[in-house]
Short mmCIF file of C-alpha atoms in Angstrom, two decimals:
data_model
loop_
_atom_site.label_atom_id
_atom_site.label_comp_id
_atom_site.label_asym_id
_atom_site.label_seq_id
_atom_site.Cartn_x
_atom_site.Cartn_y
_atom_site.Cartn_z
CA UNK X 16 0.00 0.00 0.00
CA UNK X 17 1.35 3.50 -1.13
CA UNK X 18 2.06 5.67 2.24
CA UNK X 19 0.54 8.82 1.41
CA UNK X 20 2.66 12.07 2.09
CA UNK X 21 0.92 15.06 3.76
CA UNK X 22 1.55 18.37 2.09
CA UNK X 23 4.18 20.70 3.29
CA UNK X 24 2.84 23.15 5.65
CA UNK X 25 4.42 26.94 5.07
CA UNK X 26 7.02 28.04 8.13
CA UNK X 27 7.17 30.92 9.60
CA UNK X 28 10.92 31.67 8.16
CA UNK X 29 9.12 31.34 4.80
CA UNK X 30 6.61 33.75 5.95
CA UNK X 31 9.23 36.37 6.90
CA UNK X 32 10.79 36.00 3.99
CA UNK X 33 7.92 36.60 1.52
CA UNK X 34 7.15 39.65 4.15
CA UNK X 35 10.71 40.97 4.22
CA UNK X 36 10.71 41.01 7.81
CA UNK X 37 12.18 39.06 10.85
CA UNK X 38 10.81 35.91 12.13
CA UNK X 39 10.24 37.81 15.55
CA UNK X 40 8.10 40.74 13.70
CA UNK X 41 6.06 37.87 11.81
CA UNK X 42 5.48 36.55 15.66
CA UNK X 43 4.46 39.76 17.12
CA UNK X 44 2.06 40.55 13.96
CA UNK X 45 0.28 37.20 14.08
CA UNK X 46 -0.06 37.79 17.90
CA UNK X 47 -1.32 41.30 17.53
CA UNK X 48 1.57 42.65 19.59
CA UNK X 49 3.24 46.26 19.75
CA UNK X 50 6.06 47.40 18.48
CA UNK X 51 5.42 47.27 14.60
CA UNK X 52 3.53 49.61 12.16
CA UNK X 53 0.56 49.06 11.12
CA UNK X 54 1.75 48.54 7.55
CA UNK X 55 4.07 46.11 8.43
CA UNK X 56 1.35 44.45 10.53
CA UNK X 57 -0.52 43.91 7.38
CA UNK X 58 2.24 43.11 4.86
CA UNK X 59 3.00 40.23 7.48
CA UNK X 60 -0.54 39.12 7.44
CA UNK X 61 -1.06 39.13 4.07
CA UNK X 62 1.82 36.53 3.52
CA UNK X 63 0.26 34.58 6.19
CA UNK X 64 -2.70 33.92 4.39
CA UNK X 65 -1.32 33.63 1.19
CA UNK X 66 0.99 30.85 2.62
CA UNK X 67 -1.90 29.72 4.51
CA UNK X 68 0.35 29.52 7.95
CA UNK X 69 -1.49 29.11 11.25
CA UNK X 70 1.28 29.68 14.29
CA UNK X 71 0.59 27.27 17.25
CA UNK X 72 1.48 28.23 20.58
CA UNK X 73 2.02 24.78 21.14
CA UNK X 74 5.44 24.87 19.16
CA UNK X 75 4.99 22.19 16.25
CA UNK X 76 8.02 23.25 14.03
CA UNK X 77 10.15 22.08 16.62
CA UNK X 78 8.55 18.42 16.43
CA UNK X 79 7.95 15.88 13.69
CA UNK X 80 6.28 17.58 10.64
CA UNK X 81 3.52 14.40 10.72
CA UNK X 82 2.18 16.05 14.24
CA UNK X 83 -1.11 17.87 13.19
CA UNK X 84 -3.99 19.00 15.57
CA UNK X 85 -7.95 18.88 14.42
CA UNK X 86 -10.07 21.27 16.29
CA UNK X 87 -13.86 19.79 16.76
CA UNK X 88 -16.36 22.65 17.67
CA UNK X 89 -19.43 21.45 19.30
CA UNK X 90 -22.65 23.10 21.00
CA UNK X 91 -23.02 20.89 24.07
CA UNK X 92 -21.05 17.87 25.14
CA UNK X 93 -23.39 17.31 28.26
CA UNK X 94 -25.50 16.44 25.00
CA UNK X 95 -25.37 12.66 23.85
CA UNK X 96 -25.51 13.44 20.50
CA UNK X 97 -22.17 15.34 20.40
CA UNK X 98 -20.55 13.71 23.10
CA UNK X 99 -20.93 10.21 20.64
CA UNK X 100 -20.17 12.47 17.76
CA UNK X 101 -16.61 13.48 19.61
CA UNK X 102 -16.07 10.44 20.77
CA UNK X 103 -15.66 9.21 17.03
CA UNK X 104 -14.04 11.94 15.92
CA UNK X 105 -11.11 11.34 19.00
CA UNK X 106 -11.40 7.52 17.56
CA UNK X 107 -10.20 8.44 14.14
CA UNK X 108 -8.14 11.48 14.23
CA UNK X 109 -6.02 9.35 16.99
CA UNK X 110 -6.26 6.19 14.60
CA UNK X 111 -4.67 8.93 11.74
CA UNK X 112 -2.05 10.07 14.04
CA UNK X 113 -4.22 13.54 14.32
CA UNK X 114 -4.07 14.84 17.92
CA UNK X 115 -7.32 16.42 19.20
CA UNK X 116 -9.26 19.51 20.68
CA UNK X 117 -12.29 19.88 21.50
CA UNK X 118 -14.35 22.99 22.38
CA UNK X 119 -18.14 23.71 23.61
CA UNK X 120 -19.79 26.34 21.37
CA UNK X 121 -23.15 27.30 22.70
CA UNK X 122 -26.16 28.62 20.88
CA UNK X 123 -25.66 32.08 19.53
CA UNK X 124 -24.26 33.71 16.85
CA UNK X 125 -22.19 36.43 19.11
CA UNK X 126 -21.06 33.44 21.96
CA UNK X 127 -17.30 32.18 21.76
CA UNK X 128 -15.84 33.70 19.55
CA UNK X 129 -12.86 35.13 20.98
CA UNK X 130 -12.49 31.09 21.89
CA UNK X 131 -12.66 29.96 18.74
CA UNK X 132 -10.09 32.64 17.49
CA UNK X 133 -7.43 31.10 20.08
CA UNK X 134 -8.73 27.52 18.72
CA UNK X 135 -8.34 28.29 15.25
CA UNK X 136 -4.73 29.67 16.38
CA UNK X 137 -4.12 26.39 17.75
CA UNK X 138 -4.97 23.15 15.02
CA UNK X 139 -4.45 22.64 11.46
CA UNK X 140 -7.67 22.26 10.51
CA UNK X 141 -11.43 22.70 11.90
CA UNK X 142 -14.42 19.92 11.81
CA UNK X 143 -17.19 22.53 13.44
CA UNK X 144 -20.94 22.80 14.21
CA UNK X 145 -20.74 26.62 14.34
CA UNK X 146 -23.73 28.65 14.21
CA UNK X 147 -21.97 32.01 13.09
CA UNK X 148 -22.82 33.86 10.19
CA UNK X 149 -20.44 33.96 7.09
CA UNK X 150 -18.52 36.46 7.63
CA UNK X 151 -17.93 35.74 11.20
CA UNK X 152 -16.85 32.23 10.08
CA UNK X 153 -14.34 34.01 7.66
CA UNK X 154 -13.38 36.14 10.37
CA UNK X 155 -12.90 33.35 13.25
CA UNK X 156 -11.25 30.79 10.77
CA UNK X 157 -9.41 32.89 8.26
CA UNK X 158 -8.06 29.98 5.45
CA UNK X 159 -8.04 27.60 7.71
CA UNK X 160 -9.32 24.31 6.38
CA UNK X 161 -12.72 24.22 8.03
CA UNK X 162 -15.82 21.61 7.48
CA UNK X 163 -19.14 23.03 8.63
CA UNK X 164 -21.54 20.68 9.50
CA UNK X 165 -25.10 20.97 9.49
CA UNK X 166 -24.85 24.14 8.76
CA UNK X 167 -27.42 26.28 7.49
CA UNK X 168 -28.14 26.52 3.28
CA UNK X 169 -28.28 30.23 3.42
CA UNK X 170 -25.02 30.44 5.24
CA UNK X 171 -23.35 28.40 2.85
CA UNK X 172 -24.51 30.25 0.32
CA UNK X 173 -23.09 33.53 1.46
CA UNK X 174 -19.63 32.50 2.63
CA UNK X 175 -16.70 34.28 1.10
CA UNK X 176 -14.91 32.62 -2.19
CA UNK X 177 -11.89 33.73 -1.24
CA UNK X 178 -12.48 31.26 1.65
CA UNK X 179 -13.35 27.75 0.48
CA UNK X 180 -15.41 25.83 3.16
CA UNK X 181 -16.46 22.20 2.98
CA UNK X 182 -19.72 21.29 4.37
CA UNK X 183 -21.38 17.83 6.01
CA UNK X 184 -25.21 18.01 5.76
CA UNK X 185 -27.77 15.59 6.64
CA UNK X 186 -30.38 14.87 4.25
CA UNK X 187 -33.79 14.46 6.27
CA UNK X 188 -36.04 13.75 3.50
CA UNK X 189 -35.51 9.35 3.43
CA UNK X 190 -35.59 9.27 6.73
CA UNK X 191 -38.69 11.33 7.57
CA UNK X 192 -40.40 9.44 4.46
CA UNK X 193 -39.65 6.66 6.05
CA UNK X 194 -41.04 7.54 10.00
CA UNK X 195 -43.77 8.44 8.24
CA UNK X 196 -44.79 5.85 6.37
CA UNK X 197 -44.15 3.24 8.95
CA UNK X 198 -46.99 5.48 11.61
CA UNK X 199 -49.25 5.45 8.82
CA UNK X 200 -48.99 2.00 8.25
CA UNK X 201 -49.68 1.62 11.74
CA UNK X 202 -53.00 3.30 11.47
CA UNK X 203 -51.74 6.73 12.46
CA UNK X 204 -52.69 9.84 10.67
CA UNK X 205 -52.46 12.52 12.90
CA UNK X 206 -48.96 13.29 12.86
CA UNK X 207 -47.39 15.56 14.59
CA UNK X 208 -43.52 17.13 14.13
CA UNK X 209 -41.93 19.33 17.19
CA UNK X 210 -39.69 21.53 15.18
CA UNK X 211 -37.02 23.61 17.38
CA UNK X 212 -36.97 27.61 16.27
CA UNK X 213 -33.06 28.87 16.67
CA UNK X 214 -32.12 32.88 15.98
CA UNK X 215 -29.49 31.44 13.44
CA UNK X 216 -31.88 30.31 10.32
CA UNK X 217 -35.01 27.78 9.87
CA UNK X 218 -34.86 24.22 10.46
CA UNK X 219 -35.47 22.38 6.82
CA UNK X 220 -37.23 19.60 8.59
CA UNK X 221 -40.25 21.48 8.83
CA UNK X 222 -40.42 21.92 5.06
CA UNK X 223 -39.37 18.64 4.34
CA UNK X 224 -42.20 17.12 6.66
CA UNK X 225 -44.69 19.45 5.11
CA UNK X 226 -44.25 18.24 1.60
CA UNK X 227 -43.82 14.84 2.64
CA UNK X 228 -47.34 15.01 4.60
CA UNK X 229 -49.00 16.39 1.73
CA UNK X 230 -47.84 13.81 -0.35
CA UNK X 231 -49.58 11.01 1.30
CA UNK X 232 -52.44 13.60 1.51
CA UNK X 233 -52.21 13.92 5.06
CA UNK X 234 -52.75 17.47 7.18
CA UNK X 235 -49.55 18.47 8.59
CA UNK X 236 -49.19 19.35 12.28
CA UNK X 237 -45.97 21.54 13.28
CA UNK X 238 -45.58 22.45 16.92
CA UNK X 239 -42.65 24.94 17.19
CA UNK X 240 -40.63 25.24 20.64
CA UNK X 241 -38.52 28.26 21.13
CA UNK X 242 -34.51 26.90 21.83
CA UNK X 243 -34.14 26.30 25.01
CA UNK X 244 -31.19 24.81 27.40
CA UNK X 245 -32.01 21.56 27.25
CA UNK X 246 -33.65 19.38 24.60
CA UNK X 247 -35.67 17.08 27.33
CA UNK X 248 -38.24 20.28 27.99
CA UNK X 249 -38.66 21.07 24.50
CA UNK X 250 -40.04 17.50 24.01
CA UNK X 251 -42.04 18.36 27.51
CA UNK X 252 -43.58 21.39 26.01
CA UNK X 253 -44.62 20.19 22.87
CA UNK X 254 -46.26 17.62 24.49
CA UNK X 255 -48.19 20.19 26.76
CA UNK X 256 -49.13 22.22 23.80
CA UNK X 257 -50.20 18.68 21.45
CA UNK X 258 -52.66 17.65 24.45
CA UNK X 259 -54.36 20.99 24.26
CA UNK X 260 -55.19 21.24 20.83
CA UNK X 261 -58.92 20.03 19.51
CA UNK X 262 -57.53 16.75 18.18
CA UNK X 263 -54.63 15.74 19.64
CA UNK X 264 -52.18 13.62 17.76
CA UNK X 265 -51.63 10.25 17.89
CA UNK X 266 -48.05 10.37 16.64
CA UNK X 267 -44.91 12.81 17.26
CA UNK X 268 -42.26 13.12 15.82
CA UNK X 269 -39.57 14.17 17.53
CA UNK X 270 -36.60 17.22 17.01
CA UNK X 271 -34.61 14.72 18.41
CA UNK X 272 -33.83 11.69 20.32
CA UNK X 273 -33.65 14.18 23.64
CA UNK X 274 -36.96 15.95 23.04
CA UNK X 275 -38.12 12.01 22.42
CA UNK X 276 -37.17 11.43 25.94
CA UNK X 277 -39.11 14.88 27.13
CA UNK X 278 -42.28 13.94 25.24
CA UNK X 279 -41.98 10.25 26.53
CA UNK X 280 -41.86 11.88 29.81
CA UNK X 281 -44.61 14.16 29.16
CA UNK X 282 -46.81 11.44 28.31
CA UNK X 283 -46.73 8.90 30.56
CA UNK X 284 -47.07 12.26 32.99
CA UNK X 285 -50.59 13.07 31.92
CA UNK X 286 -51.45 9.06 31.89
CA UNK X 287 -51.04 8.94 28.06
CA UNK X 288 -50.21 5.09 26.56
CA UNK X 289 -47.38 4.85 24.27
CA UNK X 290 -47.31 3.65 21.49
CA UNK X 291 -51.15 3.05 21.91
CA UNK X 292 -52.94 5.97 21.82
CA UNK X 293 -49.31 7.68 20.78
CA UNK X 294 -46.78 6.91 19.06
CA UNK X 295 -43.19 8.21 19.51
CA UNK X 296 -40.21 8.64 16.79
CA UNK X 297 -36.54 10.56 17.85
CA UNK X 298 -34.26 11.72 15.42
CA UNK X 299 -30.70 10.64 15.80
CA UNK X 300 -29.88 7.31 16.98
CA UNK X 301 -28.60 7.53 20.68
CA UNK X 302 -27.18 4.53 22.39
CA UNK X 303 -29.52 5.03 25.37
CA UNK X 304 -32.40 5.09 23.20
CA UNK X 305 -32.67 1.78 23.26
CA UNK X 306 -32.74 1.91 27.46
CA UNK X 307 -35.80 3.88 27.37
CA UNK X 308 -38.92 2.56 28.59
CA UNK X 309 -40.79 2.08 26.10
CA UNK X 310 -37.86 1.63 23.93
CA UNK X 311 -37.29 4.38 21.16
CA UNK X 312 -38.06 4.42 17.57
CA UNK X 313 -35.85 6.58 15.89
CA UNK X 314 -33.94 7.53 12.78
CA UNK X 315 -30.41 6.64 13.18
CA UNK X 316 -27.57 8.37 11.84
CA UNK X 317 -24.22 6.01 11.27
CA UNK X 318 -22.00 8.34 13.96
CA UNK X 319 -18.51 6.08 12.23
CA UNK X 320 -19.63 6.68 8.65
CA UNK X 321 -21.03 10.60 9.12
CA UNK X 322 -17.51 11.14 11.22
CA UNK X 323 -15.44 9.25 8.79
CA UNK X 324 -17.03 11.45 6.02
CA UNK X 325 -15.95 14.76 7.46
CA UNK X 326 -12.91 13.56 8.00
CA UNK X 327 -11.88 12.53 5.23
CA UNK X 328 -13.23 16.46 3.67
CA UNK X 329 -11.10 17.84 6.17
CA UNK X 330 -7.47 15.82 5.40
CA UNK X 331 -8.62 16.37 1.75
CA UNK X 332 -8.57 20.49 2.15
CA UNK X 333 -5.27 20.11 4.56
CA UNK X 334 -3.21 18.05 2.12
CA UNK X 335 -3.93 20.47 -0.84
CA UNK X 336 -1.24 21.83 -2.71
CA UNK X 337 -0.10 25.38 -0.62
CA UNK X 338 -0.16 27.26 -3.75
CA UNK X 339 -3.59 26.11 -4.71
CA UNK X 340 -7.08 27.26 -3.95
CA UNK X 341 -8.50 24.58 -1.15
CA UNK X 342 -10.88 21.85 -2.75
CA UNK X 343 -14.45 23.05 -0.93
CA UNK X 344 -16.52 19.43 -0.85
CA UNK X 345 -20.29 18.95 -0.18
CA UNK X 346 -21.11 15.71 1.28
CA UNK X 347 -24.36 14.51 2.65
CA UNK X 348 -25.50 11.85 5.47
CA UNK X 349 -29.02 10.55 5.73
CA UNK X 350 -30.89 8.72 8.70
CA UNK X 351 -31.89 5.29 8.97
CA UNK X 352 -35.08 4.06 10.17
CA UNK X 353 -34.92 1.60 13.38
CA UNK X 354 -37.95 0.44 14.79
CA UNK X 355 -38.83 -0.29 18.24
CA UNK X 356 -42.16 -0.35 20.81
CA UNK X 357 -42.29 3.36 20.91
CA UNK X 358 -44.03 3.10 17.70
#
C-alpha cells in the first residue's frame, strides 16, 4: 500500500521571507503585539494567508512535521448526540495520528468567539458545528481548512470565495419518508412534528415534513418550541401544547432523540399510553435510546460513517497543494429508520 505524504505546511521563516521582515516581527504581527507599524502588521498578514500559515502556541516546528492538531467545535457535550459524535471523531483522528481539541460552542451567533479565534490559532484544521454567520466564520477561521456541518443553506450560500469551506449536511427527506410511512402503516394519521426555532436560520425539517405530509395527503401538524437549554423540555412542552389542541395527535415526531425522551416523559405524565394511543419517533440514533422505557423508535444516523465522512473532507482540504485554492466538498448523510415499541 502507497504511504501517502501530507503536504508541506508553510514556516514561519518562509513567511518572513515573503514579508521581508524578521521571524520575531512575523510573531508579534500574528499575535497582535506592539512594536510594529501598522503597515508592516498587514504586509506580514497578508503573507500569512497567502501561505496559509497558522502559528501554534504549542510549538509544532520544533517536532515531527507528521504532528497535526484537528479542532472539533461542538454546542453541548453534556448532550449525547455530540458527546458520541466526539467520541468518534477522537477515535479516528487518533487512529490517523491527528491529535485532538475539542471545544463547547453554545447557541448564539455572538457566543465564543474570541475562543474559537485562540482555537483556530491552535490546530491545522477545523471539523465545526458553528452557528456564526459567514462572515464571522471568515473572520474566526481565516483559510483555515474548516468543514461546517449541518450548517445552514443560506449560510453556505453567502460564505466568502476567497475562503473555500467544505460542508457535512444531513439529508432528512428518506428518513422522515420513512417515519412516516411506517406510523401510517400503523394506522396513524395525525402526525405531529416538534420543530425547534433557533435565531441562526429555519430548520429544513419542517419543510421537508410538510411536503412529505401532503404527499400522502395527510394534514400536517408543526408544533414549534422556542430553543431552550435543554432538549428534554422542549419535548415536555410540545407535548403540553399537542394535548391541548382540539384533536390531539396520535403520533410525534420528535426534534430529536432528547426531546423524544421529554415527550416520553410528558406522556406517561398526563397518563397517556405509548405507542397506543401515541406513538413516539426521535431523530438521531442515541445509544440510550434503546434503554428507554418504552424503547425508542428513531432515525439513526451512522455516527462512524457521518464522522469518517468529514474527516476525510477535512485531510482532503489540509493536504492540498499550498499554492492552490482549497478543494471546498459537499457531502451529505441521511438517517436510517430503526424500529422499536415506541411506535
Amino acid at each position: 500500500m502507497e504511504k501517502r505524504v501530507a503536504a508541506k505546511r508553510a514556516s514561519i521563516i518562509e513567511v518572513a521571507e515573503l514579508a521581508g521582515v524578521s521571524r520575531q516581527t512575523v510573531t508579534r504581527a500574528m499575535n497582535d503585539m506592539p512594536g510594529i507599524s501598522a503597515e508592516t502588521k498587514k504586509r506580514v498578514l497578508e503573507a500569512a494567508e497567502k501561505l496559509r500559515y497558522r502559528p501554534s502556541r504549542f510549538g509544532r516546528e520544533l517536532v515531527q512535521q507528521s504532528t497535526r492538531s484537528l479542532g472539533l467545535v461542538v454546542s453541548d457535550l453534556a448532550n449525547p448526540y455530540f458527546s458520541e459524535l466526539a467520541s468518534e471523531v477522537a477515535k479516528i483522528s487518533a487512529a490517523n495520528g491527528w491529535s485532538l481539541i475539542v471545544m463547547e460552542k453554545h447557541p448564539g451567533p455572538e457566543a465564543g468567539k474570541r475562543e474559537l479565534r485562540a482555537l483556530a490559532g491552535q490546530v491545522d484544521a477545523v471539523i465545526a458545528y458553528a452557528d456564526l454567520t459567514a462572515p464571522d466564520i471568515d473572520s474566526v477561521f481565516g483559510s483555515l481548512p474548516l468543514v461546517l456541518l449541518d450548517t445552514f443553506e443560506q449560510t453556505l450560500d453567502a460564505l466568502s470565495p476567497a475562503h473555500p469551506r467544505s460542508a457535512l449536511s444531513i439529508d432528512l427527506e428518506p428518513g422522515l419518508a420513512q417515519a412516516i410511512d411506517h406510523l401510517v402503516a400503523g394506522g396513524r394519521s395525525r402526525i405531529s412534528l416538534v420543530d425547534i426555532a433557533y435565531p441562526m436560520g429555519k430548520s429544513v425539517r419542517n419543510a421537508v415534513y410538510t411536503r412529505l405530509m401532503h404527499e400522502r395527503g395527510l394534514e400536517p401538524h408543526v408544533i414549534t418550541i422556542e430553543s431552550k437549554d435543554d432538549d428534554l423540555s422542549v419535548g415536555r412542552c410540545a407535548v403540553e401544547i399537542a394535548l391541548d389542541a382540539p384533536a390531539p395527535p396520535d403520533a410525534i415526531i420528535a426534534f430529536n432523540d432528547l426531546s423524544a425522551f421529554g415527550a416520553l416523559k410528558e406522556l406517561k405524565v398526563r397518563g397517556v399510553s405509548v405507542p397506543d394511543t401515541c406513538a413516539v419517533v426521535g431523530i438521531d440514533g442515541l445509544k440510550i435510546g434503546a434503554f428507554v422505557e418504552p424503547e425508542l423508535t428513531t432515525l439513526r444516523l451512522d455516527f462512524a460513517a457521518f464522522v469518517q465522512m468529514a474527516f476525510d473532507s477535512v485531510t482532503q482540504m489540509y493536504n492540498a497543494p499550498a499554492d492552490g485554492p482549497l478543494p471546498q466538498i459537499r457531502k451529505y448523510a441521511a438517517h436510517e429508520l430503526v424500529i422499536r415499541k415506541s411506535t
